[in-house]
Coordinates of N, CA and C in Angstrom, one line a residue:
X129 N 23.7 -2.6 -15.7 CA 22.5 -2.1 -15.0 C 21.4 -3.1 -15.3
X130 N 20.7 -3.5 -14.3 CA 19.4 -4.3 -14.5 C 18.3 -3.4 -14.4
X131 N 17.5 -3.2 -15.5 CA 16.3 -2.3 -15.5 C 15.1 -3.2 -15.3
X132 N 14.2 -2.8 -14.4 CA 13.0 -3.5 -14.2 C 11.8 -2.5 -14.3
X133 N 10.7 -3.0 -14.8 CA 9.5 -2.1 -15.0 C 8.4 -3.0 -15.4
X134 N 7.2 -2.3 -15.4 CA 6.0 -3.0 -16.0 C 5.7 -2.5 -17.4
X135 N 6.5 -1.6 -17.8 CA 6.3 -1.0 -19.2 C 7.5 -1.6 -20.0
X136 N 7.2 -2.6 -20.8 CA 8.2 -3.3 -21.5 C 8.9 -2.5 -22.5
X137 N 8.1 -1.7 -23.3 CA 8.7 -0.8 -24.3 C 9.6 0.2 -23.7
X138 N 9.2 0.8 -22.6 CA 10.1 1.8 -22.0 C 11.3 1.2 -21.5
X139 N 11.2 0.0 -20.8 CA 12.4 -0.6 -20.2 C 13.4 -1.1 -21.2
X140 N 12.8 -1.7 -22.3 CA 13.7 -2.1 -23.4 C 14.4 -0.9 -24.1
X141 N 13.7 0.2 -24.2 CA 14.2 1.4 -24.8 C 15.4 1.9 -24.0
X142 N 15.3 1.9 -22.7 CA 16.4 2.3 -21.8 C 17.6 1.4 -22.0
X143 N 17.4 0.1 -22.0 CA 18.5 -0.8 -22.2 C 19.2 -0.6 -23.6
X144 N 18.4 -0.3 -24.6 CA 19.0 0.0 -25.9 C 19.9 1.2 -25.9
X145 N 19.4 2.3 -25.2 CA 20.2 3.5 -25.1 C 21.5 3.3 -24.3
X146 N 21.4 2.5 -23.2 CA 22.6 2.2 -22.5 C 23.6 1.4 -23.3
X147 N 23.1 0.4 -24.0 CA 23.9 -0.5 -24.8 C 24.6 0.3 -25.9
X148 N 23.9 1.2 -26.6 CA 24.5 2.0 -27.6 C 25.5 2.9 -27.1
X149 N 25.4 3.3 -25.8 CA 26.4 4.2 -25.2 C 27.7 3.4 -24.7
X150 N 27.6 2.1 -24.9 CA 28.8 1.3 -24.5 C 28.7 0.6 -23.2
X151 N 27.5 0.7 -22.5 CA 27.3 0.1 -21.2 C 26.7 -1.3 -21.4
X152 N 26.5 -2.0 -20.2 CA 25.9 -3.3 -20.2 C 24.6 -3.1 -19.5
X153 N 23.5 -3.6 -20.1 CA 22.2 -3.5 -19.4 C 21.3 -4.7 -19.9
X154 N 20.3 -5.0 -19.0 CA 19.4 -6.0 -19.3 C 18.0 -5.6 -18.7
X155 N 17.0 -5.9 -19.4 CA 15.6 -5.6 -18.9 C 14.9 -6.8 -18.4
X156 N 14.2 -6.7 -17.3 CA 13.3 -7.7 -16.8 C 12.0 -7.1 -16.3
X157 N 10.9 -7.7 -16.8 CA 9.6 -7.2 -16.4 C 9.4 -7.6 -14.9
X158 N 8.9 -6.6 -14.2 CA 8.8 -6.8 -12.7 C 7.9 -5.8 -12.1
X159 N 6.9 -6.2 -11.4 CA 6.0 -5.4 -10.6 C 6.6 -5.4 -9.2
X160 N 7.0 -4.2 -8.7 CA 7.6 -4.1 -7.4 C 6.8 -4.6 -6.2
X161 N 5.5 -4.7 -6.4 CA 4.6 -5.2 -5.3 C 4.6 -6.7 -5.2
X162 N 5.2 -7.4 -6.1 CA 5.2 -8.8 -6.2 C 6.4 -9.4 -5.4
X163 N 6.2 -9.7 -4.2 CA 7.4 -10.2 -3.4 C 8.0 -11.5 -3.9
X164 N 7.1 -12.4 -4.5 CA 7.6 -13.7 -5.0 C 8.6 -13.5 -6.1
X165 N 8.5 -12.4 -6.8 CA 9.4 -12.1 -8.0 C 10.8 -11.5 -7.5
X166 N 10.8 -10.9 -6.3 CA 12.0 -10.2 -5.9 C 13.3 -11.1 -5.8
X167 N 13.2 -12.3 -5.2 CA 14.5 -13.1 -5.2 C 15.0 -13.4 -6.5
X168 N 14.2 -13.6 -7.5 CA 14.7 -13.9 -8.9 C 15.3 -12.7 -9.5
X169 N 14.8 -11.5 -9.2 CA 15.4 -10.3 -9.8 C 16.8 -10.1 -9.2
X170 N 16.9 -10.2 -7.9 CA 18.2 -10.0 -7.3 C 19.2 -11.1 -7.8
X171 N 18.7 -12.3 -7.8 CA 19.6 -13.4 -8.3 C 20.1 -13.2 -9.7
X172 N 19.2 -12.6 -10.6 CA 19.5 -12.4 -12.0 C 20.6 -11.3 -12.0
X173 N 20.5 -10.3 -11.2 CA 21.6 -9.2 -11.2 C 22.9 -9.8 -10.8
X174 N 22.9 -10.7 -9.7 CA 24.2 -11.3 -9.3 C 24.7 -12.2 -10.3
X175 N 23.9 -13.0 -11.0 CA 24.3 -13.9 -12.0 C 24.9 -13.2 -13.2
X176 N 24.3 -12.1 -13.6 CA 24.7 -11.4 -14.8 C 25.9 -10.6 -14.6
X177 N 26.0 -9.9 -13.4 CA 27.0 -8.9 -13.2 C 28.0 -9.3 -12.1
X178 N 27.8 -10.4 -11.4 CA 28.7 -10.9 -10.4 C 28.4 -10.4 -9.0
X179 N 27.7 -9.3 -8.8 CA 27.4 -8.8 -7.5 C 26.3 -7.7 -7.7
X180 N 25.7 -7.3 -6.5 CA 24.8 -6.2 -6.5 C 25.4 -5.1 -5.7
X181 N 25.7 -4.0 -6.3 CA 26.4 -2.8 -5.6 C 25.4 -1.7 -5.3
X182 N 24.4 -1.5 -6.2 CA 23.5 -0.3 -6.1 C 22.1 -0.8 -6.4
X183 N 21.2 -0.2 -5.6 CA 19.8 -0.4 -5.8 C 19.1 0.9 -5.8
X184 N 18.4 1.3 -6.8 CA 17.6 2.5 -6.9 C 16.1 2.1 -7.0
X185 N 15.4 2.6 -5.9 CA 13.9 2.3 -5.9 C 13.2 3.5 -6.5
X186 N 12.7 3.4 -7.7 CA 12.2 4.6 -8.4 C 10.8 4.5 -8.8
X187 N 10.1 3.3 -8.6 CA 8.7 3.1 -9.0 C 7.8 4.0 -8.1
X188 N 6.9 4.6 -8.7 CA 5.9 5.4 -7.8 C 4.8 5.9 -8.6
X189 N 3.7 6.2 -7.9 CA 2.5 6.7 -8.5 C 1.9 7.8 -7.6
X190 N 1.1 8.7 -8.2 CA 0.4 9.7 -7.4 C -1.0 9.8 -7.8
X191 N -1.9 9.8 -6.9 CA -3.4 10.0 -7.2 C -3.8 11.3 -6.5
X192 N -4.1 12.3 -7.4 CA -4.5 13.6 -6.8 C -6.0 13.6 -6.5
X193 N -6.3 13.7 -5.3 CA -7.7 13.8 -4.8 C -7.7 14.3 -3.4
X194 N -8.8 15.0 -3.0 CA -8.9 15.3 -1.6 C -9.1 14.1 -0.8
X195 N -8.6 14.1 0.4 CA -8.6 12.8 1.2 C -10.0 12.4 1.5
X196 N -11.0 13.3 1.6 CA -12.3 12.9 1.9 C -13.1 12.2 0.7
X197 N -12.5 12.4 -0.5 CA -13.2 11.7 -1.6 C -12.3 10.6 -2.1
X198 N -11.1 10.4 -1.6 CA -10.2 9.3 -2.1 C -10.8 8.0 -1.7
X199 N -10.7 7.0 -2.6 CA -11.2 5.7 -2.2 C -10.1 4.9 -1.5
X200 N -10.5 4.0 -0.7 CA -9.5 3.2 0.0 C -8.6 2.4 -1.0
X201 N -9.2 2.0 -2.1 CA -8.4 1.3 -3.1 C -7.3 2.2 -3.7
X202 N -7.6 3.5 -3.9 CA -6.5 4.4 -4.4 C -5.5 4.7 -3.3
X203 N -5.9 4.8 -2.1 CA -5.0 4.9 -0.9 C -4.0 3.7 -0.9
X204 N -4.6 2.5 -1.0 CA -3.9 1.3 -0.8 C -2.9 1.1 -2.0
X205 N -3.4 1.5 -3.2 CA -2.5 1.3 -4.4 C -1.3 2.1 -4.3
X206 N -1.4 3.4 -3.8 CA -0.2 4.2 -3.6 C 0.7 3.6 -2.5
X207 N 0.1 3.2 -1.5 CA 0.9 2.5 -0.4 C 1.7 1.3 -0.9
X208 N 1.0 0.5 -1.7 CA 1.6 -0.7 -2.2 C 2.8 -0.5 -3.1
X209 N 2.7 0.5 -4.0 CA 3.8 0.8 -4.9 C 4.8 1.7 -4.3
X210 N 4.4 2.8 -3.7 CA 5.3 3.8 -3.2 C 6.0 3.4 -1.9
X211 N 5.4 2.5 -1.1 CA 6.0 2.2 0.2 C 6.3 0.7 0.3
X212 N 5.3 -0.2 0.0 CA 5.5 -1.6 0.1 C 6.6 -2.0 -0.9
X213 N 6.6 -1.4 -2.1 CA 7.6 -1.7 -3.2 C 9.0 -1.3 -2.7
X214 N 9.1 -0.2 -2.0 CA 10.4 0.2 -1.5 C 10.9 -0.8 -0.4
X215 N 10.0 -1.1 0.5 CA 10.3 -2.1 1.5 C 10.8 -3.4 0.9
X216 N 10.1 -3.9 -0.1 CA 10.5 -5.2 -0.7 C 11.9 -5.1 -1.4
X217 N 12.1 -3.9 -2.1 CA 13.3 -3.8 -2.8 C 14.5 -3.8 -1.8
X218 N 14.3 -3.1 -0.7 CA 15.4 -3.1 0.3 C 15.6 -4.5 1.0
X219 N 14.5 -5.1 1.4 CA 14.5 -6.4 2.0 C 15.3 -7.4 1.2
X220 N 15.1 -7.4 -0.1 CA 15.7 -8.4 -0.9 C 17.0 -8.0 -1.5
X221 N 17.4 -6.7 -1.5 CA 18.7 -6.3 -2.0 C 19.8 -6.4 -0.9
X222 N 19.4 -6.1 0.3 CA 20.5 -6.1 1.4 C 21.3 -7.4 1.5
X223 N 20.7 -8.5 1.5 CA 21.5 -9.7 1.6 C 22.6 -9.8 0.5
X224 N 22.2 -9.4 -0.7 CA 23.2 -9.5 -1.8 C 24.3 -8.4 -1.6
X225 N 23.9 -7.3 -1.1 CA 24.9 -6.2 -0.8 C 25.8 -6.7 0.3
X226 N 25.3 -7.4 1.3 CA 26.1 -7.9 2.4 C 27.1 -8.9 1.8
X227 N 26.7 -9.7 0.9 CA 27.6 -10.7 0.2 C 28.7 -10.0 -0.5
X228 N 28.3 -8.8 -1.1 CA 29.3 -8.0 -1.9 C 30.2 -7.2 -1.0
X229 N 29.9 -7.1 0.3 CA 30.8 -6.3 1.2 C 30.3 -4.9 1.4
X230 N 29.2 -4.6 0.9 CA 28.7 -3.2 1.0 C 27.9 -2.8 -0.2
X231 N 27.3 -1.6 -0.2 CA 26.6 -1.1 -1.3 C 25.9 0.2 -1.0
X232 N 25.1 0.7 -2.0 CA 24.4 1.9 -1.9 C 23.0 1.7 -2.3
X233 N 22.1 2.2 -1.5 CA 20.6 2.1 -1.8 C 20.2 3.6 -1.9
X234 N 19.5 3.9 -3.0 CA 19.0 5.2 -3.2 C 17.5 5.1 -3.4
X235 N 16.7 5.8 -2.5 CA 15.3 5.8 -2.6 C 14.7 7.1 -3.1
X236 N 13.5 7.1 -3.7 CA 12.9 8.3 -4.2 C 11.8 8.7 -3.3
X237 N 12.0 9.9 -2.7 CA 11.0 10.5 -1.9 C 10.4 11.7 -2.8
X238 N 10.0 12.7 -2.1 CA 9.5 13.9 -2.8 C 9.4 15.1 -1.9
X239 N 9.4 16.3 -2.4 CA 9.2 17.5 -1.6 C 7.9 17.4 -0.9
X240 N 6.9 16.7 -1.5 CA 5.6 16.5 -0.9 C 5.7 15.7 0.4
X241 N 6.7 14.9 0.5 CA 6.9 14.1 1.7 C 7.5 14.9 2.8
X242 N 8.1 16.1 2.5 CA 8.8 16.9 3.5 C 7.8 18.0 4.0
X243 N 7.1 18.6 3.0 CA 6.2 19.8 3.5 C 4.8 19.6 3.1
X244 N 4.4 18.5 2.5 CA 3.0 18.2 2.1 C 2.6 19.0 0.8
X245 N 1.5 18.6 0.3 CA 1.0 19.2 -1.0 C -0.5 19.0 -1.0
X246 N -1.3 20.1 -1.3 CA -2.7 19.9 -1.3 C -3.2 19.0 -2.4
X247 N -4.1 18.1 -2.1 CA -4.6 17.2 -3.0 C -3.7 15.9 -3.2
X248 N -2.6 15.9 -2.5 CA -1.7 14.8 -2.5 C -1.4 14.3 -1.1
X249 N -2.3 14.2 -0.3 CA -2.1 13.8 1.1 C -1.6 12.4 1.2
X250 N -2.2 11.5 0.4 CA -1.8 10.1 0.5 C -0.4 9.9 -0.1
X251 N -0.2 10.6 -1.2 CA 1.1 10.5 -1.9 C 2.2 11.1 -0.9
X252 N 1.9 12.2 -0.3 CA 2.8 12.8 0.7 C 3.1 11.9 1.8
X253 N 2.1 11.2 2.3 CA 2.3 10.2 3.4 C 3.2 9.1 3.0
X254 N 3.1 8.6 1.8 CA 4.1 7.5 1.4 C 5.5 8.1 1.3
X255 N 5.6 9.3 0.8 CA 7.0 9.8 0.6 C 7.6 10.2 1.9
X256 N 6.8 10.7 2.8 CA 7.3 11.0 4.1 C 7.8 9.8 4.8
X257 N 7.1 8.7 4.6 CA 7.5 7.4 5.2 C 8.8 6.9 4.6
X258 N 9.0 7.1 3.3 CA 10.3 6.7 2.7 C 11.4 7.5 3.3
X259 N 11.3 8.8 3.6 CA 12.3 9.6 4.2 C 12.6 9.0 5.6
X260 N 11.6 8.7 6.4 CA 11.8 8.2 7.7 C 12.5 6.8 7.7
X261 N 12.1 6.0 6.7 CA 12.7 4.7 6.6 C 14.1 4.8 6.2
X262 N 14.5 5.7 5.4 CA 15.9 6.0 5.0 C 16.8 6.2 6.3
X263 N 16.3 7.1 7.1 CA 17.1 7.5 8.3 C 17.3 6.3 9.2
X264 N 16.3 5.4 9.4 CA 16.4 4.3 10.2 C 17.4 3.2 9.6
X265 N 17.2 3.0 8.3 CA 18.1 2.0 7.7 C 19.5 2.4 7.6
X266 N 19.7 3.7 7.4 CA 21.1 4.2 7.3 C 21.9 3.9 8.6
X267 N 21.2 4.0 9.7 CA 21.9 3.7 11.0 C 22.0 2.1 11.2
X268 N 21.0 1.4 10.8 CA 20.9 0.0 11.0 C 22.0 -0.7 10.1
X269 N 22.2 -0.2 8.9 CA 23.1 -1.0 8.0 C 24.5 -0.4 7.8
X270 N 24.8 0.8 8.4 CA 26.1 1.3 8.3 C 27.2 0.4 8.7
X271 N 27.0 -0.5 9.7 CA 28.1 -1.4 10.1 C 28.4 -2.4 9.0
X272 N 27.5 -2.6 8.1 CA 27.8 -3.5 7.0 C 28.3 -2.8 5.7
X273 N 28.6 -1.5 5.8 CA 29.1 -0.8 4.6 C 28.0 -0.5 3.6
X274 N 26.7 -0.5 4.1 CA 25.6 -0.2 3.1 C 25.1 1.2 3.5
X275 N 25.2 2.0 2.5 CA 24.7 3.4 2.6 C 23.2 3.5 2.1
X276 N 22.4 4.3 2.8 CA 21.0 4.4 2.4 C 20.7 5.9 2.3
X277 N 20.3 6.4 1.2 CA 20.0 7.8 1.0 C 18.7 8.0 0.2
X278 N 18.1 9.2 0.3 CA 16.9 9.5 -0.4 C 17.1 10.8 -1.2
X279 N 16.5 10.8 -2.3 CA 16.4 12.1 -3.1 C 14.9 12.5 -3.0
X280 N 14.7 13.8 -2.7 CA 13.4 14.3 -2.6 C 13.2 15.5 -3.6
X281 N 12.8 15.1 -4.8 CA 12.7 16.2 -5.8 C 11.5 17.1 -5.6
X282 N 11.7 18.3 -6.1 CA 10.5 19.2 -6.2 C 9.7 18.7 -7.5
X283 N 8.9 19.6 -8.1 CA 8.2 19.2 -9.2 C 9.1 19.1 -10.5
X284 N 9.0 18.0 -11.1 CA 9.9 17.7 -12.3 C 9.0 17.4 -13.4
X285 N 9.4 17.8 -14.6 CA 8.5 17.5 -15.8 C 8.7 16.1 -16.2
X286 N 7.7 15.2 -15.8 CA 7.7 13.8 -16.1 C 6.3 13.4 -16.5
X287 N 6.1 12.2 -16.9 CA 4.7 11.7 -17.2 C 3.9 11.7 -15.9
X288 N 4.5 11.5 -14.8 CA 3.7 11.5 -13.5 C 3.1 12.9 -13.2
X289 N 3.8 13.9 -13.5 CA 3.4 15.3 -13.2 C 2.7 15.9 -14.4
X290 N 2.7 15.3 -15.5 CA 2.1 15.9 -16.7 C 0.7 16.3 -16.6
X291 N -0.1 15.5 -16.0 CA -1.6 15.8 -15.9 C -1.8 17.1 -15.0
X292 N -1.0 17.3 -14.0 CA -1.1 18.5 -13.1 C -0.6 19.7 -13.9
X293 N 0.5 19.5 -14.6 CA 1.1 20.7 -15.3 C 0.3 21.2 -16.5
X294 N -0.6 20.4 -17.0 CA -1.5 20.8 -18.1 C -2.4 22.0 -17.7
X295 N -2.6 22.1 -16.4 CA -3.4 23.3 -15.8 C -2.5 24.5 -15.7
X296 N -2.7 25.5 -16.5 CA -1.8 26.7 -16.6 C -1.6 27.3 -15.2
X297 N -2.7 27.4 -14.4 CA -2.7 28.1 -13.1 C -1.8 27.3 -12.2
X298 N -2.0 26.0 -12.2 CA -1.1 25.2 -11.3 C 0.3 25.2 -11.7
X299 N 0.6 25.1 -13.0 CA 1.9 25.1 -13.5 C 2.6 26.4 -13.1
X300 N 1.9 27.5 -13.2 CA 2.5 28.8 -12.9 C 2.8 28.9 -11.4
X301 N 1.9 28.4 -10.6 CA 2.1 28.4 -9.1 C 3.3 27.6 -8.7
X302 N 3.5 26.5 -9.4 CA 4.6 25.6 -9.0 C 5.9 26.3 -9.4
X303 N 5.9 26.9 -10.5 CA 7.2 27.6 -11.0 C 7.4 28.8 -10.0
X304 N 6.4 29.5 -9.7 CA 6.5 30.7 -8.8 C 7.1 30.4 -7.4
X305 N 6.7 29.2 -6.9 CA 7.2 28.8 -5.6 C 8.6 28.2 -5.6
X306 N 9.1 27.9 -6.8 CA 10.4 27.3 -6.9 C 11.5 28.4 -6.8
X307 N 12.5 28.1 -6.0 CA 13.6 29.1 -5.8 C 14.2 29.5 -7.1
X308 N 14.4 28.6 -8.0 CA 15.0 28.9 -9.3 C 14.0 29.3 -10.4
X309 N 12.7 29.4 -10.0 CA 11.7 29.8 -10.9 C 11.6 29.0 -12.2
X310 N 11.7 27.7 -12.0 CA 11.5 26.7 -13.1 C 11.3 25.4 -12.5
X311 N 10.8 24.4 -13.3 CA 10.7 23.0 -12.9 C 12.0 22.3 -13.1
X312 N 12.2 21.2 -12.4 CA 13.4 20.4 -12.6 C 13.2 19.5 -13.8
X313 N 14.4 18.9 -14.2 CA 14.4 17.9 -15.3 C 14.7 16.5 -14.8
X314 N 14.3 15.5 -15.4 CA 14.7 14.1 -15.0 C 16.2 13.9 -15.0
X315 N 16.9 14.6 -15.9 CA 18.4 14.5 -15.9 C 19.0 15.0 -14.7
X316 N 18.5 16.1 -14.1 CA 19.0 16.7 -12.9 C 18.8 15.8 -11.7
X317 N 17.7 15.2 -11.7 CA 17.4 14.2 -10.6 C 18.3 13.0 -10.7
X318 N 18.5 12.5 -11.9 CA 19.4 11.4 -12.2 C 20.8 11.7 -11.7
X319 N 21.2 12.9 -11.9 CA 22.6 13.3 -11.6 C 22.8 13.2 -10.0
X320 N 21.8 13.6 -9.3 CA 21.8 13.5 -7.8 C 21.8 12.0 -7.4
X321 N 21.0 11.2 -8.1 CA 21.0 9.7 -7.8 C 22.4 9.1 -8.1
X322 N 22.9 9.5 -9.2 CA 24.2 8.9 -9.6 C 25.3 9.3 -8.6
X323 N 25.3 10.5 -8.1 CA 26.3 10.9 -7.0 C 26.1 10.0 -5.8
X324 N 24.9 9.9 -5.3 CA 24.7 9.1 -4.1 C 25.0 7.6 -4.3
X325 N 24.8 7.1 -5.5 CA 25.1 5.7 -5.8 C 26.6 5.5 -5.9
X326 N 27.4 6.5 -6.2 CA 28.8 6.4 -6.5 C 29.7 6.4 -5.3
X327 N 31.0 6.1 -5.5 CA 31.9 6.2 -4.4 C 32.3 7.6 -4.0
X328 N 31.9 8.6 -4.9 CA 32.1 10.0 -4.5 C 31.3 10.4 -3.3
X329 N 30.2 9.6 -3.0 CA 29.3 9.9 -1.8 C 29.6 8.8 -0.7
X330 N 30.8 8.4 -0.6 CA 31.2 7.3 0.3 C 31.0 7.6 1.8
X331 N 30.9 9.0 2.1 CA 30.7 9.4 3.5 C 29.3 10.0 3.7
X332 N 28.4 9.7 2.7 CA 27.0 10.2 2.8 C 26.0 9.1 3.0
X333 N 25.3 9.1 4.1 CA 24.3 8.2 4.4 C 23.2 8.8 5.3
X334 N 22.0 8.3 5.1 CA 20.9 8.8 6.0 C 20.3 10.2 5.5

């Protein structure tokens, strides 16, 4: 696995855990908005591991604010990371997957992109766009054996949602509206991503 992030300590920590578990991993610092860096990231994966089979686009941010008070800078920052970053990851990964004879792309959307969320209009817009992009690319690249899927989590206990969940009223409302009456865990989302990335999902795309 090639891990990329802008948080060096976190990225290297993930590599260490993978290595201790007997896997192979390498960390590379990478801002997904930087198109000039993308060819090098993909080339590094091919050089280290021989081919690129799977690409998971997981970088994302959310700025919680009413649309009428949100700054254009905050709107554009979310678009740049949540949507431009996804576009660039796909654009530069697909040629390597075509060289490999196929592959699996897994993108991260959100329940907010499916039904919206108050205070998260800009975030919802980016995630809805990711879902639409997935459907188009699944059809476009199926002839090349490249599957494209999206995971759209509900509220999960992560650093991204931590600020929201510190408000007891909001946390209770989120739990109450969940069918299972609890929040999700990162491990549960990772399991869904792993399934879509694997050959067990060889007939799943779009």
